[in-house]
Short mmCIF file of C-alpha atoms in Angstrom, two decimals:
data_model
loop_
_atom_site.label_atom_id
_atom_site.label_comp_id
_atom_site.label_asym_id
_atom_site.label_seq_id
_atom_site.Cartn_x
_atom_site.Cartn_y
_atom_site.Cartn_z
CA MET A 1 -14.11 10.47 1.27
CA PRO A 2 -10.73 9.35 2.65
CA GLN A 3 -10.30 6.08 4.52
CA THR A 4 -8.20 6.23 7.71
CA LEU A 5 -5.84 3.32 8.28
CA ASN A 6 -5.99 1.57 11.66
CA LEU A 7 -3.04 0.67 13.86
CA VAL A 8 -2.48 -3.11 13.78
CA PHE A 9 0.90 -3.30 15.58
CA PRO A 10 1.77 -2.43 18.29
CA THR A 11 -1.45 -1.73 20.15
CA ASN A 12 -0.30 1.69 21.36
CA GLY A 13 0.32 4.24 18.65
CA GLU A 14 1.37 7.81 18.25
CA GLU A 15 -1.58 10.07 18.96
CA ASP A 16 -0.55 12.63 16.36
CA GLU A 17 0.04 10.02 13.63
CA ALA A 18 -2.45 9.11 10.91
CA THR A 19 -2.60 7.88 7.34
CA ARG A 20 -5.54 8.58 5.09
CA VAL A 21 -6.03 7.01 1.69
CA ARG A 22 -8.34 7.67 -1.26
CA TYR A 23 -9.02 5.31 -4.16
CA GLY A 24 -10.12 6.49 -7.59
CA LEU A 25 -10.68 4.84 -10.92
CA ARG A 26 -9.93 6.64 -14.18
CA ASP A 27 -10.50 4.44 -17.23
CA ASP A 28 -8.25 1.42 -16.54
CA THR A 29 -6.00 3.14 -13.97
CA LEU A 30 -6.39 2.84 -10.21
CA ILE A 31 -5.27 6.06 -8.54
CA VAL A 32 -4.45 5.78 -4.85
CA THR A 33 -3.56 8.87 -2.81
CA TYR A 34 -2.02 8.68 0.65
CA GLU A 35 -1.75 11.52 3.17
CA VAL A 36 0.68 10.51 5.93
CA THR A 37 0.97 12.47 9.17
CA THR A 38 4.01 11.48 11.21
CA ARG A 39 6.79 13.24 13.09
CA TYR A 40 9.43 10.73 12.01
CA ILE A 41 10.57 10.14 8.43
CA ASN A 42 13.67 8.02 7.93
CA PRO A 43 16.48 10.54 7.41
CA GLU A 44 17.83 8.99 4.22
CA LYS A 45 16.87 6.82 1.30
CA MET A 46 16.97 3.06 1.69
CA GLY A 47 18.11 0.67 -1.01
CA ASP A 48 15.24 0.11 -3.46
CA ALA A 49 14.67 -3.47 -2.30
CA GLU A 50 14.81 -2.33 1.34
CA ILE A 51 12.27 0.50 1.30
CA CYS A 52 9.89 -1.50 3.51
CA ASN A 53 12.50 -1.08 6.30
CA GLY A 54 11.79 2.66 6.42
CA ASN A 55 8.63 4.71 6.15
CA VAL A 56 6.51 3.38 3.31
CA VAL A 57 2.94 3.16 2.05
CA GLU A 58 1.77 -0.02 0.37
CA LEU A 59 -1.15 -1.21 -1.69
CA PHE A 60 -1.98 -4.86 -2.26
CA ILE A 61 -4.42 -5.49 -5.09
CA CYS A 62 -6.13 -8.46 -6.66
CA THR A 63 -7.88 -7.86 -9.99
CA THR A 64 -9.72 -11.19 -10.12
CA ALA A 65 -11.45 -11.18 -6.74
CA ARG A 66 -14.52 -13.37 -6.50
CA PRO A 67 -16.32 -14.18 -3.24
CA ALA A 68 -15.85 -17.96 -3.58
CA GLN A 69 -12.15 -17.77 -4.51
CA PRO A 70 -9.06 -16.88 -2.53
CA PRO A 71 -7.68 -13.61 -3.93
CA ARG A 72 -4.60 -14.77 -5.81
CA PRO A 73 -2.54 -13.87 -7.64
CA TYR A 74 -2.17 -10.39 -6.18
CA TYR A 75 0.23 -7.49 -6.55
CA GLU A 76 2.08 -5.31 -4.06
CA PHE A 77 3.06 -1.69 -4.75
CA GLU A 78 5.18 0.35 -2.32
CA VAL A 79 6.28 4.00 -2.31
CA SER A 80 8.64 5.68 0.17
CA PRO A 81 8.71 9.37 1.14
CA TYR A 82 11.75 9.67 -1.16
CA ASN A 83 9.68 8.47 -4.14
CA GLN A 84 11.33 5.06 -4.27
CA GLU A 85 9.12 2.19 -5.37
CA LEU A 86 8.89 -1.57 -5.19
CA GLN A 87 6.55 -3.86 -7.13
CA VAL A 88 5.96 -7.53 -6.31
CA LEU A 89 3.79 -10.24 -7.85
CA ILE A 90 2.54 -12.86 -5.40
CA ASP A 91 1.50 -15.84 -7.52
CA LYS A 92 -1.36 -18.29 -6.99
CA ASN A 93 0.90 -20.46 -4.81
CA GLY A 94 1.97 -17.54 -2.60
CA ASN A 95 5.46 -17.23 -4.12
CA PHE A 96 6.98 -13.74 -4.29
CA ASN A 97 8.40 -12.42 -7.57
CA GLU A 98 10.27 -9.19 -6.78
CA LYS A 99 11.63 -9.01 -10.33
CA TRP A 100 8.11 -8.52 -11.73
CA ASN A 101 7.02 -5.00 -12.54
CA THR A 102 4.84 -3.03 -14.85
CA ALA A 103 6.76 -0.27 -16.56
CA LYS A 104 3.55 1.79 -16.65
CA PHE A 105 3.31 2.18 -12.85
CA LYS A 106 3.52 5.88 -11.98
CA HIS A 107 4.11 7.25 -8.52
CA SER A 108 5.13 10.37 -6.69
CA ALA A 109 5.95 11.25 -3.10
CA THR A 110 6.43 14.62 -1.47
CA ILE A 111 7.69 15.38 2.03
CA GLN A 112 5.51 18.24 3.25
CA PRO A 113 7.32 21.36 4.48
CA ASP A 114 4.24 22.82 6.22
CA ARG A 115 3.14 19.78 8.27
CA PRO A 116 4.77 16.71 9.78
CA GLY A 117 4.47 14.06 7.10
CA TRP A 118 4.37 13.26 3.44
CA ASP A 119 2.01 12.46 0.60
CA ALA A 120 2.17 9.76 -2.05
CA VAL A 121 0.22 9.02 -5.22
CA MET A 122 0.17 5.69 -7.06
CA GLU A 123 -1.23 5.25 -10.57
CA ILE A 124 -1.61 1.54 -11.23
CA PRO A 125 -2.33 0.35 -14.81
CA LEU A 126 -4.96 -2.34 -14.20
CA LYS A 127 -4.84 -3.81 -17.72
CA ASP A 128 -1.24 -4.81 -16.99
CA LEU A 129 -2.60 -6.77 -14.00
CA ALA A 130 -5.03 -8.85 -16.12
CA TRP A 131 -8.02 -6.74 -15.05
CA ASN A 132 -11.26 -7.54 -16.89
CA GLY A 133 -12.67 -3.99 -16.59
CA ASP A 134 -15.21 -4.79 -13.85
CA PRO A 135 -14.68 -2.53 -10.79
CA ALA A 136 -16.36 -5.20 -8.63
CA SER A 137 -13.42 -7.55 -9.32
CA LEU A 138 -10.94 -5.21 -7.57
CA ALA A 139 -10.06 -6.00 -3.96
CA GLY A 140 -7.09 -5.46 -1.72
CA ASN A 141 -5.73 -3.65 1.29
CA ALA A 142 -3.83 -0.43 2.00
CA PHE A 143 -0.98 -0.14 4.48
CA ALA A 144 1.53 2.25 6.03
CA ILE A 145 4.68 1.45 7.98
CA LEU A 146 5.87 4.43 10.01
CA GLY A 147 8.47 5.24 12.64
CA ALA A 148 12.09 4.58 13.42
CA LYS A 149 13.40 1.03 13.00
CA GLU A 150 13.25 0.26 16.73
CA ALA A 151 9.72 1.69 17.14
CA ARG A 152 7.90 0.90 13.89
CA ARG A 153 4.13 1.09 13.68
CA PHE A 154 2.03 -0.83 11.16
CA TYR A 155 -1.30 0.50 9.87
CA SER A 156 -3.88 -1.20 7.67
CA ALA A 157 -7.28 -0.56 6.16
CA TYR A 158 -8.65 -4.04 6.93
CA LEU A 159 -6.30 -6.14 9.08
CA PRO A 160 -7.15 -6.66 12.75
CA PRO A 161 -4.51 -6.02 15.46
CA GLN A 162 -1.66 -8.55 15.28
CA GLN A 163 1.05 -9.92 17.60
CA LYS A 164 3.52 -9.98 14.70
CA PRO A 165 2.71 -7.78 11.71
CA ASN A 166 2.12 -9.57 8.40
CA PHE A 167 0.40 -7.69 5.60
CA HIS A 168 0.22 -10.75 3.35
CA GLY A 169 -3.26 -11.79 4.43
CA PRO A 170 -5.35 -11.93 1.26
CA SER A 171 -8.24 -13.35 3.27
CA PHE A 172 -8.65 -9.80 4.65
CA PHE A 173 -8.82 -8.12 1.22
CA LYS A 174 -11.97 -6.09 0.60
CA PRO A 175 -13.34 -4.10 -2.33
CA PHE A 176 -11.87 -0.62 -2.56
CA PRO A 177 -14.27 2.29 -1.89
CA LEU A 178 -13.75 3.76 -5.36
CA ASN A 179 -14.46 7.28 -6.53
CA ASN A 180 -14.49 8.13 -10.20
CA THR A 181 -11.76 10.65 -10.99
#
């Protein structure tokens, strides 16, 4: 069953806009599928390091989540409607390493000709993220940033509404509702 992302900024959203996400586990690969409904898709590609300035879906994941521990380190994966990607490692001290990546990360994005929006699929190799094989140790959050630069909207699976959007809130990470694929 898909999970619908909630608007976290601003408090008024587009009524015909929605992002749904599904999480699946196949062997040691997390498969995350996004279905984005939006009337606005940035008209051109951004620079690879700038894709978060346009339409983008994001997944933050921690593979060593334990209830008594803060979820760090964690990883960020982004995909744009033009199939651009960005991978970031956030270390145990909260430092960002944008040069980190796993060469085994697979992704695809397709702008839909028959509806307003786009779809994205991420295949994340969990062994490359120091995963121990226990699905209960996976936690994170899913996000979408949609809209034109001057009217961007921020959606999240687990964040509450915010005055200034900040997705880097590992205290809000939750276990993914996984389906076996």
